[in-house]
PDB file of C-alpha atoms in Angstrom:
ATOM      1  CA  GLU A  13     -93.807 136.288 236.214  1.00  0.00           C
ATOM      2  CA  ALA A  14     -92.820 137.857 239.107  1.00  0.00           C
ATOM      3  CA  GLY A  15     -89.968 140.566 238.456  1.00  0.00           C
ATOM      4  CA  VAL A  16     -86.739 140.824 240.418  1.00  0.00           C
ATOM      5  CA  THR A  17     -87.449 141.908 243.739  1.00  0.00           C
ATOM      6  CA  GLN A  18     -85.654 143.833 246.300  1.00  0.00           C
ATOM      7  CA  PHE A  19     -85.769 144.214 250.090  1.00  0.00           C
ATOM      8  CA  PRO A  20     -85.826 146.533 251.648  1.00  0.00           C
ATOM      9  CA  SER A  21     -86.814 149.428 249.506  1.00  0.00           C
ATOM     10  CA  HIS A  22     -85.272 152.038 251.910  1.00  0.00           C
ATOM     11  CA  SER A  23     -82.734 151.933 254.650  1.00  0.00           C
ATOM     12  CA  VAL A  24     -81.619 154.750 256.945  1.00  0.00           C
ATOM     13  CA  ILE A  25     -78.334 153.958 258.919  1.00  0.00           C
ATOM     14  CA  GLU A  26     -75.908 155.338 261.099  1.00  0.00           C
ATOM     15  CA  LYS A  27     -72.183 155.726 259.923  1.00  0.00           C
ATOM     16  CA  GLY A  28     -70.597 152.603 261.466  1.00  0.00           C
ATOM     17  CA  GLN A  29     -73.988 150.409 261.229  1.00  0.00           C
ATOM     18  CA  THR A  30     -74.231 146.833 259.207  1.00  0.00           C
ATOM     19  CA  VAL A  31     -77.033 146.676 256.273  1.00  0.00           C
ATOM     20  CA  THR A  32     -77.929 143.958 254.590  1.00  0.00           C
ATOM     21  CA  LEU A  33     -80.017 144.471 251.237  1.00  0.00           C
ATOM     22  CA  ARG A  34     -81.750 141.105 249.423  1.00  0.00           C
ATOM     23  CA  CYS A  35     -82.277 140.252 245.899  1.00  0.00           C
ATOM     24  CA  ASP A  36     -84.729 138.190 244.787  1.00  0.00           C
ATOM     25  CA  PRO A  37     -84.030 137.230 240.684  1.00  0.00           C
ATOM     26  CA  ILE A  38     -86.583 136.134 238.444  1.00  0.00           C
ATOM     27  CA  SER A  39     -87.116 132.470 238.632  1.00  0.00           C
ATOM     28  CA  GLY A  40     -84.853 130.745 236.526  1.00  0.00           C
ATOM     29  CA  HIS A  41     -82.155 133.229 236.270  1.00  0.00           C
ATOM     30  CA  ASP A  42     -79.007 131.738 236.899  1.00  0.00           C
ATOM     31  CA  ASN A  43     -77.029 135.569 236.224  1.00  0.00           C
ATOM     32  CA  LEU A  44     -77.231 137.979 239.210  1.00  0.00           C
ATOM     33  CA  TYR A  45     -75.756 141.191 239.276  1.00  0.00           C
ATOM     34  CA  TRP A  46     -75.343 144.146 241.969  1.00  0.00           C
ATOM     35  CA  TYR A  47     -75.073 147.245 240.444  1.00  0.00           C
ATOM     36  CA  ARG A  48     -74.774 150.813 242.386  1.00  0.00           C
ATOM     37  CA  ARG A  49     -75.979 154.604 241.623  1.00  0.00           C
ATOM     38  CA  VAL A  50     -74.907 157.076 243.570  1.00  0.00           C
ATOM     39  CA  MET A  51     -76.742 160.570 243.200  1.00  0.00           C
ATOM     40  CA  GLY A  52     -76.315 162.227 239.638  1.00  0.00           C
ATOM     41  CA  LYS A  53     -73.977 159.481 238.656  1.00  0.00           C
ATOM     42  CA  GLU A  54     -73.537 156.597 236.451  1.00  0.00           C
ATOM     43  CA  ILE A  55     -74.916 153.305 237.850  1.00  0.00           C
ATOM     44  CA  LYS A  56     -71.447 151.181 238.366  1.00  0.00           C
ATOM     45  CA  PHE A  57     -71.235 147.646 238.593  1.00  0.00           C
ATOM     46  CA  LEU A  58     -70.565 145.954 241.376  1.00  0.00           C
ATOM     47  CA  LEU A  59     -70.360 142.166 241.123  1.00  0.00           C
ATOM     48  CA  HIS A  60     -72.038 139.124 239.080  1.00  0.00           C
ATOM     49  CA  PHE A  61     -72.983 135.831 240.154  1.00  0.00           C
ATOM     50  CA  VAL A  62     -73.533 132.744 237.951  1.00  0.00           C
ATOM     51  CA  LYS A  63     -75.608 130.526 240.162  1.00  0.00           C
ATOM     52  CA  GLU A  64     -74.172 130.921 243.442  1.00  0.00           C
ATOM     53  CA  SER A  65     -70.684 131.174 242.043  1.00  0.00           C
ATOM     54  CA  LYS A  66     -69.040 134.897 241.898  1.00  0.00           C
ATOM     55  CA  GLN A  67     -68.270 135.673 238.096  1.00  0.00           C
ATOM     56  CA  ASP A  68     -66.671 138.721 238.374  1.00  0.00           C
ATOM     57  CA  GLU A  69     -66.569 141.210 241.627  1.00  0.00           C
ATOM     58  CA  SER A  70     -64.233 143.588 240.048  1.00  0.00           C
ATOM     59  CA  GLY A  71     -66.558 146.389 241.158  1.00  0.00           C
ATOM     60  CA  MET A  72     -66.894 146.173 244.956  1.00  0.00           C
ATOM     61  CA  PRO A  73     -65.362 149.155 246.447  1.00  0.00           C
ATOM     62  CA  ASN A  74     -63.847 147.403 249.600  1.00  0.00           C
ATOM     63  CA  ASN A  75     -63.809 144.515 251.839  1.00  0.00           C
ATOM     64  CA  ARG A  76     -66.810 146.439 253.856  1.00  0.00           C
ATOM     65  CA  PHE A  77     -68.950 144.724 250.791  1.00  0.00           C
ATOM     66  CA  LEU A  78     -69.720 141.307 251.314  1.00  0.00           C
ATOM     67  CA  ALA A  79     -72.332 139.638 248.646  1.00  0.00           C
ATOM     68  CA  GLU A  80     -73.506 136.154 248.893  1.00  0.00           C
ATOM     69  CA  ARG A  81     -75.535 133.720 246.903  1.00  0.00           C
ATOM     70  CA  THR A  82     -75.907 130.683 248.825  1.00  0.00           C
ATOM     71  CA  GLY A  83     -78.015 128.231 246.863  1.00  0.00           C
ATOM     72  CA  GLY A  84     -77.962 129.813 243.808  1.00  0.00           C
ATOM     73  CA  THR A  85     -81.074 131.598 244.526  1.00  0.00           C
ATOM     74  CA  TYR A  86     -81.318 134.766 246.241  1.00  0.00           C
ATOM     75  CA  SER A  87     -78.485 137.281 247.288  1.00  0.00           C
ATOM     76  CA  THR A  88     -77.574 139.535 250.169  1.00  0.00           C
ATOM     77  CA  LEU A  89     -75.304 142.265 249.764  1.00  0.00           C
ATOM     78  CA  LYS A  90     -74.084 143.496 253.261  1.00  0.00           C
ATOM     79  CA  VAL A  91     -72.262 146.555 254.100  1.00  0.00           C
ATOM     80  CA  GLN A  92     -70.086 146.752 257.228  1.00  0.00           C
ATOM     81  CA  PRO A  93     -69.440 148.817 258.599  1.00  0.00           C
ATOM     82  CA  ALA A  94     -71.398 151.479 256.452  1.00  0.00           C
ATOM     83  CA  GLU A  95     -69.832 154.610 255.733  1.00  0.00           C
ATOM     84  CA  LEU A  96     -70.918 158.081 254.738  1.00  0.00           C
ATOM     85  CA  GLU A  97     -70.018 157.594 250.644  1.00  0.00           C
ATOM     86  CA  ASP A  98     -71.940 154.229 250.436  1.00  0.00           C
ATOM     87  CA  SER A  99     -75.029 156.259 250.490  1.00  0.00           C
ATOM     88  CA  GLY A 100     -77.050 155.612 246.814  1.00  0.00           C
ATOM     89  CA  VAL A 101     -79.248 153.342 245.137  1.00  0.00           C
ATOM     90  CA  TYR A 102     -78.278 149.654 245.159  1.00  0.00           C
ATOM     91  CA  PHE A 103     -79.617 147.691 241.760  1.00  0.00           C
ATOM     92  CA  CYS A 104     -79.785 144.065 241.715  1.00  0.00           C
ATOM     93  CA  ALA A 105     -80.413 142.312 238.056  1.00  0.00           C
ATOM     94  CA  SER A 106     -80.746 138.934 236.621  1.00  0.00           C
ATOM     95  CA  SER A 107     -80.656 137.632 233.261  1.00  0.00           C
ATOM     96  CA  LEU A 108     -80.484 133.855 231.594  1.00  0.00           C
ATOM     97  CA  ILE A 109     -77.589 132.242 230.970  1.00  0.00           C
ATOM     98  CA  LYS A 110     -75.781 133.835 227.752  1.00  0.00           C
ATOM     99  CA  ARG A 111     -77.050 132.485 224.158  1.00  0.00           C
ATOM    100  CA  ALA A 112     -74.874 132.661 221.097  1.00  0.00           C
ATOM    101  CA  GLY A 113     -76.387 135.254 219.391  1.00  0.00           C
ATOM    102  CA  GLY A 114     -75.486 138.075 222.435  1.00  0.00           C
ATOM    103  CA  PRO A 115     -76.133 138.509 225.809  1.00  0.00           C
ATOM    104  CA  TYR A 116     -79.962 138.308 227.244  1.00  0.00           C
ATOM    105  CA  GLU A 117     -80.956 141.383 228.706  1.00  0.00           C
ATOM    106  CA  GLN A 118     -80.461 142.191 232.428  1.00  0.00           C
ATOM    107  CA  TYR A 119     -84.089 142.812 233.965  1.00  0.00           C
ATOM    108  CA  PHE A 120     -83.529 145.171 237.358  1.00  0.00           C
ATOM    109  CA  GLY A 121     -85.393 145.397 240.295  1.00  0.00           C
ATOM    110  CA  PRO A 122     -86.538 148.743 241.935  1.00  0.00           C
ATOM    111  CA  GLY A 123     -83.362 149.070 243.949  1.00  0.00           C
ATOM    112  CA  THR A 124     -82.722 149.876 247.491  1.00  0.00           C
ATOM    113  CA  ARG A 125     -82.007 153.406 248.393  1.00  0.00           C
ATOM    114  CA  LEU A 126     -79.562 153.534 251.559  1.00  0.00           C
ATOM    115  CA  THR A 127     -78.916 156.271 253.285  1.00  0.00           C
ATOM    116  CA  VAL A 128     -75.745 156.470 255.576  1.00  0.00           C
ATOM    117  CA  THR A 129     -76.074 159.363 257.949  1.00  0.00           C
TER     118      THR A 129
ATOM    119  CA  ASP B  27     -62.404 157.380 233.601  1.00  0.00           C
ATOM    120  CA  GLN B  28     -65.864 156.990 232.222  1.00  0.00           C
ATOM    121  CA  GLN B  29     -65.721 154.821 229.061  1.00  0.00           C
ATOM    122  CA  VAL B  30     -69.668 155.536 228.082  1.00  0.00           C
ATOM    123  CA  LYS B  31     -70.396 159.034 227.932  1.00  0.00           C
ATOM    124  CA  GLN B  32     -74.113 160.847 227.356  1.00  0.00           C
ATOM    125  CA  ASN B  33     -72.933 164.300 227.178  1.00  0.00           C
ATOM    126  CA  SER B  34     -76.853 165.672 227.124  1.00  0.00           C
ATOM    127  CA  PRO B  35     -78.297 165.419 230.809  1.00  0.00           C
ATOM    128  CA  SER B  36     -81.668 166.401 229.555  1.00  0.00           C
ATOM    129  CA  LEU B  37     -83.502 166.920 226.091  1.00  0.00           C
ATOM    130  CA  SER B  38     -86.947 168.185 226.035  1.00  0.00           C
ATOM    131  CA  VAL B  39     -88.988 167.306 222.707  1.00  0.00           C
ATOM    132  CA  GLN B  40     -92.609 167.859 221.672  1.00  0.00           C
ATOM    133  CA  GLU B  41     -95.060 165.180 221.090  1.00  0.00           C
ATOM    134  CA  GLY B  42     -95.163 163.537 217.995  1.00  0.00           C
ATOM    135  CA  ARG B  43     -91.364 164.710 217.012  1.00  0.00           C
ATOM    136  CA  ILE B  44     -88.583 162.780 216.971  1.00  0.00           C
ATOM    137  CA  SER B  45     -86.394 162.395 219.857  1.00  0.00           C
ATOM    138  CA  ILE B  46     -82.190 161.702 219.331  1.00  0.00           C
ATOM    139  CA  LEU B  47     -80.416 160.726 222.296  1.00  0.00           C
ATOM    140  CA  ASN B  48     -76.742 160.092 222.204  1.00  0.00           C
ATOM    141  CA  CYS B  49     -74.202 158.043 223.864  1.00  0.00           C
ATOM    142  CA  ASP B  50     -70.019 157.943 222.784  1.00  0.00           C
ATOM    143  CA  TYR B  51     -68.050 155.284 224.593  1.00  0.00           C
ATOM    144  CA  THR B  52     -63.883 154.558 224.271  1.00  0.00           C
ATOM    145  CA  ASN B  53     -63.856 151.306 224.742  1.00  0.00           C
ATOM    146  CA  SER B  54     -63.253 149.596 221.092  1.00  0.00           C
ATOM    147  CA  MET B  55     -63.497 146.053 223.254  1.00  0.00           C
ATOM    148  CA  PHE B  56     -67.469 146.789 223.963  1.00  0.00           C
ATOM    149  CA  ASP B  57     -69.454 144.245 221.897  1.00  0.00           C
ATOM    150  CA  TYR B  58     -73.109 144.785 223.042  1.00  0.00           C
ATOM    151  CA  PHE B  59     -74.682 148.012 223.422  1.00  0.00           C
ATOM    152  CA  LEU B  60     -78.368 148.634 225.200  1.00  0.00           C
ATOM    153  CA  TRP B  61     -80.499 151.277 226.002  1.00  0.00           C
ATOM    154  CA  TYR B  62     -82.050 151.142 229.077  1.00  0.00           C
ATOM    155  CA  LYS B  63     -85.533 153.658 230.249  1.00  0.00           C
ATOM    156  CA  LYS B  64     -86.107 154.422 233.924  1.00  0.00           C
ATOM    157  CA  TYR B  65     -88.764 155.686 235.560  1.00  0.00           C
ATOM    158  CA  PRO B  66     -88.597 157.568 239.140  1.00  0.00           C
ATOM    159  CA  ALA B  67     -88.235 154.750 241.713  1.00  0.00           C
ATOM    160  CA  GLU B  68     -88.281 152.031 239.368  1.00  0.00           C
ATOM    161  CA  GLY B  69     -85.450 149.928 238.043  1.00  0.00           C
ATOM    162  CA  PRO B  70     -84.300 150.507 234.599  1.00  0.00           C
ATOM    163  CA  THR B  71     -85.689 148.425 232.122  1.00  0.00           C
ATOM    164  CA  PHE B  72     -84.550 147.303 228.677  1.00  0.00           C
ATOM    165  CA  LEU B  73     -85.352 149.169 225.543  1.00  0.00           C
ATOM    166  CA  ILE B  74     -83.385 148.043 223.068  1.00  0.00           C
ATOM    167  CA  SER B  75     -79.935 146.449 222.110  1.00  0.00           C
ATOM    168  CA  ILE B  76     -77.442 146.509 219.198  1.00  0.00           C
ATOM    169  CA  SER B  77     -74.283 144.301 218.790  1.00  0.00           C
ATOM    170  CA  SER B  78     -71.159 145.635 217.575  1.00  0.00           C
ATOM    171  CA  ILE B  79     -71.446 143.832 214.092  1.00  0.00           C
ATOM    172  CA  LYS B  80     -74.642 145.749 213.232  1.00  0.00           C
ATOM    173  CA  ASP B  81     -75.332 149.443 212.420  1.00  0.00           C
ATOM    174  CA  LYS B  82     -78.882 149.449 213.326  1.00  0.00           C
ATOM    175  CA  ASN B  83     -81.756 147.920 215.263  1.00  0.00           C
ATOM    176  CA  GLU B  84     -85.321 148.664 215.235  1.00  0.00           C
ATOM    177  CA  ASP B  85     -88.273 147.792 217.398  1.00  0.00           C
ATOM    178  CA  GLY B  86     -91.571 149.649 216.741  1.00  0.00           C
ATOM    179  CA  ARG B  87     -90.790 153.317 217.798  1.00  0.00           C
ATOM    180  CA  PHE B  88     -87.365 152.688 218.830  1.00  0.00           C
ATOM    181  CA  THR B  89     -84.421 152.273 216.147  1.00  0.00           C
ATOM    182  CA  VAL B  90     -80.564 152.060 217.529  1.00  0.00           C
ATOM    183  CA  PHE B  91     -77.641 153.588 215.633  1.00  0.00           C
ATOM    184  CA  LEU B  92     -74.327 152.280 216.017  1.00  0.00           C
ATOM    185  CA  ASN B  93     -71.437 154.130 214.050  1.00  0.00           C
ATOM    186  CA  LYS B  94     -68.058 151.989 215.376  1.00  0.00           C
ATOM    187  CA  SER B  95     -65.815 154.432 213.479  1.00  0.00           C
ATOM    188  CA  ALA B  96     -66.832 157.238 215.678  1.00  0.00           C
ATOM    189  CA  LYS B  97     -67.293 155.249 218.690  1.00  0.00           C
ATOM    190  CA  HIS B  98     -71.294 156.871 218.804  1.00  0.00           C
ATOM    191  CA  LEU B  99     -74.504 155.443 219.097  1.00  0.00           C
ATOM    192  CA  SER B 100     -77.706 156.950 219.402  1.00  0.00           C
ATOM    193  CA  LEU B 101     -81.393 156.203 220.088  1.00  0.00           C
ATOM    194  CA  HIS B 102     -84.458 157.574 218.188  1.00  0.00           C
ATOM    195  CA  ILE B 103     -87.958 157.613 219.149  1.00  0.00           C
ATOM    196  CA  VAL B 104     -90.449 158.194 216.519  1.00  0.00           C
ATOM    197  CA  PRO B 105     -93.276 159.579 217.045  1.00  0.00           C
ATOM    198  CA  SER B 106     -92.470 160.607 220.806  1.00  0.00           C
ATOM    199  CA  GLN B 107     -95.139 160.262 223.274  1.00  0.00           C
ATOM    200  CA  PRO B 108     -95.729 161.978 226.462  1.00  0.00           C
ATOM    201  CA  GLY B 109     -94.941 158.387 228.289  1.00  0.00           C
ATOM    202  CA  ASP B 110     -91.706 158.160 226.802  1.00  0.00           C
ATOM    203  CA  SER B 111     -90.753 160.673 229.550  1.00  0.00           C
ATOM    204  CA  ALA B 112     -87.943 159.416 231.650  1.00  0.00           C
ATOM    205  CA  VAL B 113     -84.605 159.424 232.151  1.00  0.00           C
ATOM    206  CA  TYR B 114     -82.270 156.876 229.533  1.00  0.00           C
ATOM    207  CA  PHE B 115     -79.279 155.144 230.055  1.00  0.00           C
ATOM    208  CA  CYS B 116     -76.813 154.069 227.329  1.00  0.00           C
ATOM    209  CA  ALA B 117     -74.972 150.753 228.231  1.00  0.00           C
ATOM    210  CA  ALA B 118     -72.035 148.751 227.047  1.00  0.00           C
ATOM    211  CA  ARG B 119     -70.713 145.085 227.556  1.00  0.00           C
ATOM    212  CA  ARG B 120     -67.373 144.062 227.225  1.00  0.00           C
ATOM    213  CA  ALA B 121     -67.257 139.986 226.715  1.00  0.00           C
ATOM    214  CA  GLN B 122     -64.011 138.962 228.713  1.00  0.00           C
ATOM    215  CA  GLY B 123     -63.576 136.059 230.983  1.00  0.00           C
ATOM    216  CA  GLY B 124     -67.426 134.976 231.281  1.00  0.00           C
ATOM    217  CA  SER B 125     -68.043 138.802 232.673  1.00  0.00           C
ATOM    218  CA  GLU B 126     -71.546 140.114 231.707  1.00  0.00           C
ATOM    219  CA  LYS B 127     -71.001 143.180 233.281  1.00  0.00           C
ATOM    220  CA  LEU B 128     -72.761 146.551 232.007  1.00  0.00           C
ATOM    221  CA  VAL B 129     -70.690 149.900 231.543  1.00  0.00           C
ATOM    222  CA  PHE B 130     -73.457 152.637 232.076  1.00  0.00           C
ATOM    223  CA  GLY B 131     -73.870 156.420 231.173  1.00  0.00           C
ATOM    224  CA  LYS B 132     -74.697 158.865 233.551  1.00  0.00           C
ATOM    225  CA  GLY B 133     -78.232 158.922 231.612  1.00  0.00           C
ATOM    226  CA  THR B 134     -80.170 161.395 229.313  1.00  0.00           C
ATOM    227  CA  LYS B 135     -83.570 162.848 231.497  1.00  0.00           C
ATOM    228  CA  LEU B 136     -86.198 163.300 228.732  1.00  0.00           C
ATOM    229  CA  THR B 137     -89.501 165.089 228.365  1.00  0.00           C
ATOM    230  CA  VAL B 138     -91.842 164.815 226.044  1.00  0.00           C
ATOM    231  CA  ASN B 139     -94.236 167.861 225.904  1.00  0.00           C
ATOM    232  CA  PRO B 140     -98.279 167.303 225.042  1.00  0.00           C
TER     233      PRO B 140
END
């Protein structure tokens, strides 16, 4: 079974440009999450989709970030315009819908390393 | 305001010995705690979890202990192997409004020496 995949693996862009990150979750996983890790800091939650609906977007830093999940399959995260502080590793994760006994573990992709210069 | 804290950025142990990784949290509303392991250039990989209503969960060489009164949990790896060398993240979930978001610590880099 294929894991969570993310594209691209690396992206280097200039301040002010636009970048779109893509995440393909594990097939059948209705939960999809975006996280970000700035160098040396903790992994921080950005948002959570259940199918195509945004369940929680409390971690989105500002309106320069736009996430979509059309059709409830893959998701994109667009940063427009990019700023220097947006640099970091963006992780996508997916999981099954929660069960009565507790949450299913989240499976993470390898991440996209974004560098804004 | 960091709700999940891993105060040791690194830990070095000898192969075969016990590794103990610690994690403290401040939010008493967290209901699940998880440990993830991360190798360079890879995403975090789930290791083990524990519900807030339990105090211990064991899976092979990995055991997680939870002390709710102290808001502290620890991951024990016995015996430690060189392949366990990685960054370990403690994470917590607060069930609220259907959100499944995880709150992570900064990680502890474990090095197991042969």
